[in-house]
């Protein structure tokens, strides 16, 4: 019996950069057979860093390496009729297509749902676009920065200490291509939904993922203050006590959201003198706990005092010491980990979070592995990201049954 | 023919805070029936105050109140488990087991159950009992460290690491459910908030594992595109994001802002020069954007073929014409809602919620109803689903098991 949850599911990916490839990657690690279709020039992620050894080689992009592990790759020029014919052949045998074409390309090449349904009515077609397939912005142009800022989190970043220090600067995006990854997970969920539907009803369907809507969902928890009449912004994102605190060798997030947690902080600080002043009583200050801009403003002055005492103390201690000591005292706290801290963390190593895979050009590389641990059908990585066109032969000859003469002819004509 | 993908699937949501509850709501968006099990009696101060947030990630659910520290509460939970397909919980690792609800116990009640435990650091390892919350997931995964201005400090992130982790939980469950459809097998799933969040910056972490380099914080900067930033617009704290990838877009931008001569300026002649001189470029662009609202800038530049979108605030999102036309904004009525006493009251009985993050074109929109209040469905779930009589339920209420 198989131990891969999505064994037998065939996915064709016609997508580049981050979101679509990440969705397909998630399906692949759970056992789906993913065929990545790249234009002859390759996915744009191949031209983006970080590159192994800072060698900007199209097979050495870490971004591409991470997002495309566990896939097979084929190159097809869909602008040539033969390329499109081969693509349709792939779709006939597939359960899922994940695509992220621009509106013009979708129209020009006949990649709309109705076109594809005619090829395979059982196919789930997941289309990832900045603003969805309908509505006034459907044809608007947006790169990842724009889509990120269209979702709501950008406007609120950085809040708290970042806002206090840099309130004259523009709001910013979060680390790396975080928003694009979020869209990818969302698209994987939507695709899984349609796969369940297909399993029960025997029919495919069109799945639409608007990046804006996916990202707005990621910040729905924060933006719920809208219903209290507040506009969430960088200025409104404060913790009454704690938050980001600088220490000797970095930063920690200290979050004493309950009284007993604050008692843990005070215990660690050795019952400081200033605590005798009743205006610094926890309950008094914490009344404004994670509430609204207005509440926070009221408690602001005392909060600032308390935080400056905390800050003064923290500068004498290391982030590791504060993190572990506070957690031992059952106080919510997180050390701000950089990549070095993460790779070397005892907990992370115990969990086997980073996995090492061998790539023919890059060599052995560690990357984040399973984001979830299934007892029965574990996340797995059995192959590295494909070289450009690596599986042309395997797929076009082996799977689709074409001849070597055709393969040579198509290569010469630039179809593959 | 089923109208929703997870029709007939029942999920029990024992989870706290926001991450795992969001995953259960995502399952409800696909048609699963979700029963949220929480104790009103054991609800902490923080939970009470979060009511206005709680309703936003608990749409569509049924809610029953059970005190799981009461033996009869656990017994009832097991009766619910016996008629369910999925169990989701997010107590501190080990705690649910101590209540008698470990996966092994749960499996005895329902052999093909899919059970997911969400925590900050995972169910195993020396730090498994460390406490987690969204900002801690962000701090301990690298997200905080790598978010910020190049010359600045790391960045606190708030609720998003929870929702992000919830999305991964939903995926993990959907894959397991699919496997169960085909093989009849259930399983246990262990998800850690720091690990789901870290997975979303693989490229940043690979720079370290490949090159032993910890990346700089980049604010809005791209590796090649310029301009690529947010620019201040007319009005208070209004911003628009603009990104230019090609010479064509650059020339279009110059024309659109009424400075066609800029296109010939040697400082900005090609992508590389624009990137090198992006700070000068930013000043020129902001001088123009300041004269217009964020939406005016979007309209003008999009017509010219340039990627420009406001950095949208909650006010803008909830009233955005595009999202409204797409049916993304739902107004649900809470006039009969029983708010917990400490919860700040929303300004209106009609609460606005974002809708589903996807559209499945063959399935109707699945935002069906407002979030439940505590104990709202005790009689429905214990009475109708478990077939208990009113007297039996009332007795358990008196004993404090239903509380």
PDB file of C-alpha atoms in Angstrom, chain B residues 77-297:
ATOM      1  CA  UNK B  77     -15.740  14.738  23.275  1.00  0.00           C
ATOM      2  CA  UNK B  78     -15.084  11.087  22.456  1.00  0.00           C
ATOM      3  CA  UNK B  79     -18.680  10.569  21.423  1.00  0.00           C
ATOM      4  CA  UNK B  80     -18.279  13.483  19.038  1.00  0.00           C
ATOM      5  CA  UNK B  81     -14.982  12.104  17.773  1.00  0.00           C
ATOM      6  CA  UNK B  82     -16.699   8.801  17.007  1.00  0.00           C
ATOM      7  CA  UNK B  83     -18.925  10.546  14.452  1.00  0.00           C
ATOM      8  CA  UNK B  84     -16.203  12.796  12.987  1.00  0.00           C
ATOM      9  CA  UNK B  85     -13.539  12.556  10.308  1.00  0.00           C
ATOM     10  CA  UNK B  86     -11.037  15.162  11.443  1.00  0.00           C
ATOM     11  CA  UNK B  87      -9.833  16.353  14.848  1.00  0.00           C
ATOM     12  CA  UNK B  88      -7.839  19.566  15.146  1.00  0.00           C
ATOM     13  CA  UNK B  89      -6.226  20.742  18.365  1.00  0.00           C
ATOM     14  CA  UNK B  90      -3.574  23.272  19.354  1.00  0.00           C
ATOM     15  CA  UNK B  91      -2.933  22.848  23.043  1.00  0.00           C
ATOM     16  CA  UNK B  92       0.569  22.809  24.375  1.00  0.00           C
ATOM     17  CA  UNK B  93       2.166  19.525  23.212  1.00  0.00           C
ATOM     18  CA  UNK B  94       1.236  16.762  25.623  1.00  0.00           C
ATOM     19  CA  UNK B  95      -1.672  18.606  27.235  1.00  0.00           C
ATOM     20  CA  UNK B  96      -4.391  17.088  25.075  1.00  0.00           C
ATOM     21  CA  UNK B  97      -2.927  13.657  25.764  1.00  0.00           C
ATOM     22  CA  UNK B  98      -3.062  14.275  29.495  1.00  0.00           C
ATOM     23  CA  UNK B  99      -6.781  14.929  29.120  1.00  0.00           C
ATOM     24  CA  UNK B 100      -7.086  11.435  27.683  1.00  0.00           C
ATOM     25  CA  UNK B 101      -7.257  12.625  24.088  1.00  0.00           C
ATOM     26  CA  UNK B 102      -3.904  11.593  22.645  1.00  0.00           C
ATOM     27  CA  UNK B 103      -3.928  10.346  19.054  1.00  0.00           C
ATOM     28  CA  UNK B 104      -3.752   6.775  20.338  1.00  0.00           C
ATOM     29  CA  UNK B 105      -6.845   7.302  22.466  1.00  0.00           C
ATOM     30  CA  UNK B 106      -8.667   9.144  19.714  1.00  0.00           C
ATOM     31  CA  UNK B 107      -7.820   6.412  17.236  1.00  0.00           C
ATOM     32  CA  UNK B 108      -9.414   3.818  19.500  1.00  0.00           C
ATOM     33  CA  UNK B 109     -12.671   5.723  19.248  1.00  0.00           C
ATOM     34  CA  UNK B 110     -12.414   6.326  15.499  1.00  0.00           C
ATOM     35  CA  UNK B 111      -9.740   4.221  13.766  1.00  0.00           C
ATOM     36  CA  UNK B 112      -9.636   6.207  10.519  1.00  0.00           C
ATOM     37  CA  UNK B 113      -9.585   9.626  12.151  1.00  0.00           C
ATOM     38  CA  UNK B 114      -7.253  12.319  10.845  1.00  0.00           C
ATOM     39  CA  UNK B 115      -5.892  14.237  13.792  1.00  0.00           C
ATOM     40  CA  UNK B 116      -3.810  17.377  13.540  1.00  0.00           C
ATOM     41  CA  UNK B 117      -1.929  18.983  16.409  1.00  0.00           C
ATOM     42  CA  UNK B 118      -0.639  22.507  15.895  1.00  0.00           C
ATOM     43  CA  UNK B 119       1.962  24.040  18.171  1.00  0.00           C
ATOM     44  CA  UNK B 120       4.723  26.593  18.076  1.00  0.00           C
ATOM     45  CA  UNK B 121       7.721  24.296  17.916  1.00  0.00           C
ATOM     46  CA  UNK B 122       6.351  20.826  17.166  1.00  0.00           C
ATOM     47  CA  UNK B 123       5.268  17.802  19.196  1.00  0.00           C
ATOM     48  CA  UNK B 124       8.820  16.492  19.595  1.00  0.00           C
ATOM     49  CA  UNK B 125      12.237  17.811  20.572  1.00  0.00           C
ATOM     50  CA  UNK B 126      13.815  19.596  23.540  1.00  0.00           C
ATOM     51  CA  UNK B 127      11.794  22.804  23.028  1.00  0.00           C
ATOM     52  CA  UNK B 128       8.477  21.199  22.165  1.00  0.00           C
ATOM     53  CA  UNK B 129       6.770  22.629  25.229  1.00  0.00           C
ATOM     54  CA  UNK B 130       7.815  26.191  24.491  1.00  0.00           C
ATOM     55  CA  UNK B 131       4.868  28.507  24.036  1.00  0.00           C
ATOM     56  CA  UNK B 132       4.076  29.893  20.641  1.00  0.00           C
ATOM     57  CA  UNK B 133       1.937  32.647  19.126  1.00  0.00           C
ATOM     58  CA  UNK B 134       1.976  34.339  15.754  1.00  0.00           C
ATOM     59  CA  UNK B 135       4.704  36.926  16.524  1.00  0.00           C
ATOM     60  CA  UNK B 136       6.820  34.159  18.059  1.00  0.00           C
ATOM     61  CA  UNK B 137       6.442  32.011  14.927  1.00  0.00           C
ATOM     62  CA  UNK B 138       7.669  35.006  12.947  1.00  0.00           C
ATOM     63  CA  UNK B 139      10.587  35.623  15.293  1.00  0.00           C
ATOM     64  CA  UNK B 140      11.759  32.014  15.472  1.00  0.00           C
ATOM     65  CA  UNK B 141      11.428  31.227  11.758  1.00  0.00           C
ATOM     66  CA  UNK B 142      13.507  34.053  10.305  1.00  0.00           C
ATOM     67  CA  UNK B 143      10.581  36.141   9.042  1.00  0.00           C
ATOM     68  CA  UNK B 144      11.096  38.894  11.599  1.00  0.00           C
ATOM     69  CA  UNK B 145      14.841  39.007  11.097  1.00  0.00           C
ATOM     70  CA  UNK B 146      14.599  39.386   7.314  1.00  0.00           C
ATOM     71  CA  UNK B 147      11.756  41.913   7.275  1.00  0.00           C
ATOM     72  CA  UNK B 148      12.701  45.568   7.641  1.00  0.00           C
ATOM     73  CA  UNK B 149      14.711  48.453   6.219  1.00  0.00           C
ATOM     74  CA  UNK B 150      18.305  47.722   5.150  1.00  0.00           C
ATOM     75  CA  UNK B 151      19.722  49.966   7.889  1.00  0.00           C
ATOM     76  CA  UNK B 152      17.034  49.087  10.402  1.00  0.00           C
ATOM     77  CA  UNK B 153      15.958  46.501  12.941  1.00  0.00           C
ATOM     78  CA  UNK B 154      13.980  43.261  12.587  1.00  0.00           C
ATOM     79  CA  UNK B 155      10.208  43.513  12.400  1.00  0.00           C
ATOM     80  CA  UNK B 156       7.425  42.317  14.643  1.00  0.00           C
ATOM     81  CA  UNK B 157       4.750  40.507  12.677  1.00  0.00           C
ATOM     82  CA  UNK B 158       1.294  40.092  14.149  1.00  0.00           C
ATOM     83  CA  UNK B 159      -1.536  37.802  13.073  1.00  0.00           C
ATOM     84  CA  UNK B 160      -0.295  36.770   9.653  1.00  0.00           C
ATOM     85  CA  UNK B 161       2.035  33.982  10.856  1.00  0.00           C
ATOM     86  CA  UNK B 162      -1.052  32.347  12.390  1.00  0.00           C
ATOM     87  CA  UNK B 163      -3.153  32.500   9.251  1.00  0.00           C
ATOM     88  CA  UNK B 164      -0.177  31.309   7.222  1.00  0.00           C
ATOM     89  CA  UNK B 165       0.306  28.306   9.472  1.00  0.00           C
ATOM     90  CA  UNK B 166      -3.437  27.640   9.318  1.00  0.00           C
ATOM     91  CA  UNK B 167      -3.207  27.431   5.541  1.00  0.00           C
ATOM     92  CA  UNK B 168      -0.525  24.756   5.780  1.00  0.00           C
ATOM     93  CA  UNK B 169      -2.629  22.844   8.315  1.00  0.00           C
ATOM     94  CA  UNK B 170      -5.559  22.897   5.910  1.00  0.00           C
ATOM     95  CA  UNK B 171      -3.357  21.565   3.134  1.00  0.00           C
ATOM     96  CA  UNK B 172      -1.966  18.822   5.359  1.00  0.00           C
ATOM     97  CA  UNK B 173      -5.510  17.740   6.261  1.00  0.00           C
ATOM     98  CA  UNK B 174      -6.769  17.912   2.676  1.00  0.00           C
ATOM     99  CA  UNK B 175      -3.946  15.655   1.516  1.00  0.00           C
ATOM    100  CA  UNK B 176      -4.607  13.204   4.366  1.00  0.00           C
ATOM    101  CA  UNK B 177      -8.346  13.192   3.622  1.00  0.00           C
ATOM    102  CA  UNK B 178      -7.632  12.474  -0.013  1.00  0.00           C
ATOM    103  CA  UNK B 179      -5.442   9.546   1.002  1.00  0.00           C
ATOM    104  CA  UNK B 180      -8.216   8.320   3.287  1.00  0.00           C
ATOM    105  CA  UNK B 181     -10.754   8.422   0.453  1.00  0.00           C
ATOM    106  CA  UNK B 182      -8.547   6.078  -1.541  1.00  0.00           C
ATOM    107  CA  UNK B 183      -7.194   3.810   1.178  1.00  0.00           C
ATOM    108  CA  UNK B 184      -9.444   4.170   4.214  1.00  0.00           C
ATOM    109  CA  UNK B 185      -6.434   5.092   6.362  1.00  0.00           C
ATOM    110  CA  UNK B 186      -6.370   7.909   8.873  1.00  0.00           C
ATOM    111  CA  UNK B 187      -3.251   9.420  10.417  1.00  0.00           C
ATOM    112  CA  UNK B 188      -1.711  11.939  12.788  1.00  0.00           C
ATOM    113  CA  UNK B 189      -0.261  15.256  11.609  1.00  0.00           C
ATOM    114  CA  UNK B 190       2.199  17.345  13.626  1.00  0.00           C
ATOM    115  CA  UNK B 191       2.487  20.981  12.537  1.00  0.00           C
ATOM    116  CA  UNK B 192       4.748  23.631  14.070  1.00  0.00           C
ATOM    117  CA  UNK B 193       4.071  27.335  13.457  1.00  0.00           C
ATOM    118  CA  UNK B 194       7.757  28.188  13.251  1.00  0.00           C
ATOM    119  CA  UNK B 195       8.295  25.483  10.628  1.00  0.00           C
ATOM    120  CA  UNK B 196       5.387  26.436   8.371  1.00  0.00           C
ATOM    121  CA  UNK B 197       6.490  30.050   8.460  1.00  0.00           C
ATOM    122  CA  UNK B 198      10.118  29.204   7.766  1.00  0.00           C
ATOM    123  CA  UNK B 199       9.084  27.186   4.728  1.00  0.00           C
ATOM    124  CA  UNK B 200       7.814  30.397   3.143  1.00  0.00           C
ATOM    125  CA  UNK B 201      11.290  31.964   2.941  1.00  0.00           C
ATOM    126  CA  UNK B 202      13.178  28.989   1.538  1.00  0.00           C
ATOM    127  CA  UNK B 203      15.182  31.164  -0.856  1.00  0.00           C
ATOM    128  CA  UNK B 204      16.414  33.418   1.959  1.00  0.00           C
ATOM    129  CA  UNK B 205      17.470  30.410   4.035  1.00  0.00           C
ATOM    130  CA  UNK B 206      19.173  28.803   1.034  1.00  0.00           C
ATOM    131  CA  UNK B 207      21.500  31.777   0.727  1.00  0.00           C
ATOM    132  CA  UNK B 208      22.808  30.698   4.106  1.00  0.00           C
ATOM    133  CA  UNK B 209      22.892  26.959   3.484  1.00  0.00           C
ATOM    134  CA  UNK B 210      24.547  27.410   0.061  1.00  0.00           C
ATOM    135  CA  UNK B 211      26.704  30.467   0.636  1.00  0.00           C
ATOM    136  CA  UNK B 212      26.932  30.865   4.431  1.00  0.00           C
ATOM    137  CA  UNK B 213      25.463  34.327   3.970  1.00  0.00           C
ATOM    138  CA  UNK B 214      22.739  35.895   6.050  1.00  0.00           C
ATOM    139  CA  UNK B 215      20.870  38.215   3.682  1.00  0.00           C
ATOM    140  CA  UNK B 216      20.334  41.914   4.253  1.00  0.00           C
ATOM    141  CA  UNK B 217      16.877  43.239   4.950  1.00  0.00           C
ATOM    142  CA  UNK B 218      15.548  44.724   1.728  1.00  0.00           C
ATOM    143  CA  UNK B 219      12.481  46.820   2.598  1.00  0.00           C
ATOM    144  CA  UNK B 220      10.649  47.092  -0.757  1.00  0.00           C
ATOM    145  CA  UNK B 221      13.730  46.660  -2.918  1.00  0.00           C
ATOM    146  CA  UNK B 222      13.976  44.077  -5.680  1.00  0.00           C
ATOM    147  CA  UNK B 223      17.169  42.484  -7.026  1.00  0.00           C
ATOM    148  CA  UNK B 224      16.723  44.038 -10.478  1.00  0.00           C
ATOM    149  CA  UNK B 225      13.529  46.067 -10.778  1.00  0.00           C
ATOM    150  CA  UNK B 226      13.557  49.835 -10.222  1.00  0.00           C
ATOM    151  CA  UNK B 227      11.551  51.814  -9.478  1.00  0.00           C
ATOM    152  CA  UNK B 228      10.252  49.275  -6.993  1.00  0.00           C
ATOM    153  CA  UNK B 229       8.903  50.949  -3.893  1.00  0.00           C
ATOM    154  CA  UNK B 230       5.946  52.548  -2.137  1.00  0.00           C
ATOM    155  CA  UNK B 231       5.382  56.237  -2.715  1.00  0.00           C
ATOM    156  CA  UNK B 232       3.496  58.714  -0.616  1.00  0.00           C
ATOM    157  CA  UNK B 233       0.251  60.014  -2.076  1.00  0.00           C
ATOM    158  CA  UNK B 234      -2.208  62.751  -1.294  1.00  0.00           C
ATOM    159  CA  UNK B 235      -4.049  62.266   2.000  1.00  0.00           C
ATOM    160  CA  UNK B 236      -3.006  61.009   5.392  1.00  0.00           C
ATOM    161  CA  UNK B 237      -0.750  57.970   5.361  1.00  0.00           C
ATOM    162  CA  UNK B 238      -1.629  56.960   1.797  1.00  0.00           C
ATOM    163  CA  UNK B 239       0.814  55.022  -0.311  1.00  0.00           C
ATOM    164  CA  UNK B 240       1.023  53.433  -3.721  1.00  0.00           C
ATOM    165  CA  UNK B 241       3.371  50.652  -4.816  1.00  0.00           C
ATOM    166  CA  UNK B 242       5.003  51.034  -8.227  1.00  0.00           C
ATOM    167  CA  UNK B 243       7.190  48.450  -9.935  1.00  0.00           C
ATOM    168  CA  UNK B 244       8.878  48.754 -13.306  1.00  0.00           C
ATOM    169  CA  UNK B 245      10.474  45.739 -14.969  1.00  0.00           C
ATOM    170  CA  UNK B 246      11.110  46.781 -18.582  1.00  0.00           C
ATOM    171  CA  UNK B 247      12.271  49.757 -20.664  1.00  0.00           C
ATOM    172  CA  UNK B 248       8.821  49.884 -22.204  1.00  0.00           C
ATOM    173  CA  UNK B 249       7.195  50.281 -18.814  1.00  0.00           C
ATOM    174  CA  UNK B 250       9.772  52.888 -17.856  1.00  0.00           C
ATOM    175  CA  UNK B 251       9.041  54.965 -20.936  1.00  0.00           C
ATOM    176  CA  UNK B 252       5.318  54.627 -20.299  1.00  0.00           C
ATOM    177  CA  UNK B 253       5.832  55.783 -16.710  1.00  0.00           C
ATOM    178  CA  UNK B 254       7.795  58.845 -17.849  1.00  0.00           C
ATOM    179  CA  UNK B 255       5.019  59.820 -20.252  1.00  0.00           C
ATOM    180  CA  UNK B 256       2.304  59.189 -17.680  1.00  0.00           C
ATOM    181  CA  UNK B 257       3.904  61.461 -15.095  1.00  0.00           C
ATOM    182  CA  UNK B 258       4.361  64.183 -17.697  1.00  0.00           C
ATOM    183  CA  UNK B 259       8.149  63.917 -17.861  1.00  0.00           C
ATOM    184  CA  UNK B 260       8.862  62.182 -21.190  1.00  0.00           C
ATOM    185  CA  UNK B 261      12.382  63.689 -21.184  1.00  0.00           C
ATOM    186  CA  UNK B 262      13.279  61.481 -18.201  1.00  0.00           C
ATOM    187  CA  UNK B 263      13.213  58.478 -20.512  1.00  0.00           C
ATOM    188  CA  UNK B 264      16.295  59.900 -22.222  1.00  0.00           C
ATOM    189  CA  UNK B 265      18.084  60.758 -18.956  1.00  0.00           C
ATOM    190  CA  UNK B 266      21.362  58.773 -18.919  1.00  0.00           C
ATOM    191  CA  UNK B 267      20.980  58.131 -15.151  1.00  0.00           C
ATOM    192  CA  UNK B 268      17.926  56.023 -15.937  1.00  0.00           C
ATOM    193  CA  UNK B 269      18.698  54.833 -19.461  1.00  0.00           C
ATOM    194  CA  UNK B 270      18.387  51.118 -18.769  1.00  0.00           C
ATOM    195  CA  UNK B 271      17.306  48.751 -16.038  1.00  0.00           C
ATOM    196  CA  UNK B 272      20.749  48.530 -14.499  1.00  0.00           C
ATOM    197  CA  UNK B 273      21.164  52.308 -14.262  1.00  0.00           C
ATOM    198  CA  UNK B 274      17.676  52.728 -12.859  1.00  0.00           C
ATOM    199  CA  UNK B 275      18.483  50.154 -10.206  1.00  0.00           C
ATOM    200  CA  UNK B 276      21.784  51.856  -9.338  1.00  0.00           C
ATOM    201  CA  UNK B 277      20.139  55.272  -9.163  1.00  0.00           C
ATOM    202  CA  UNK B 278      16.865  54.190  -7.603  1.00  0.00           C
ATOM    203  CA  UNK B 279      17.030  56.573  -4.675  1.00  0.00           C
ATOM    204  CA  UNK B 280      17.134  59.586  -6.993  1.00  0.00           C
ATOM    205  CA  UNK B 281      14.422  57.967  -9.039  1.00  0.00           C
ATOM    206  CA  UNK B 282      12.233  57.478  -5.977  1.00  0.00           C
ATOM    207  CA  UNK B 283      12.373  61.200  -5.183  1.00  0.00           C
ATOM    208  CA  UNK B 284      11.269  62.133  -8.695  1.00  0.00           C
ATOM    209  CA  UNK B 285       8.391  59.684  -8.653  1.00  0.00           C
ATOM    210  CA  UNK B 286       7.207  60.688  -5.210  1.00  0.00           C
ATOM    211  CA  UNK B 287       7.115  64.313  -6.229  1.00  0.00           C
ATOM    212  CA  UNK B 288       4.497  63.258  -8.762  1.00  0.00           C
ATOM    213  CA  UNK B 289       2.519  60.763  -6.650  1.00  0.00           C
ATOM    214  CA  UNK B 290       2.134  63.336  -3.864  1.00  0.00           C
ATOM    215  CA  UNK B 291      -0.196  65.307  -6.097  1.00  0.00           C
ATOM    216  CA  UNK B 292      -2.714  62.471  -6.444  1.00  0.00           C
ATOM    217  CA  UNK B 293      -4.599  59.976  -4.345  1.00  0.00           C
ATOM    218  CA  UNK B 294      -3.330  56.399  -4.275  1.00  0.00           C
ATOM    219  CA  UNK B 295      -6.293  55.308  -6.384  1.00  0.00           C
ATOM    220  CA  UNK B 296      -5.715  58.090  -8.930  1.00  0.00           C
ATOM    221  CA  UNK B 297      -2.113  56.985  -9.313  1.00  0.00           C
TER     222      UNK B 297
END
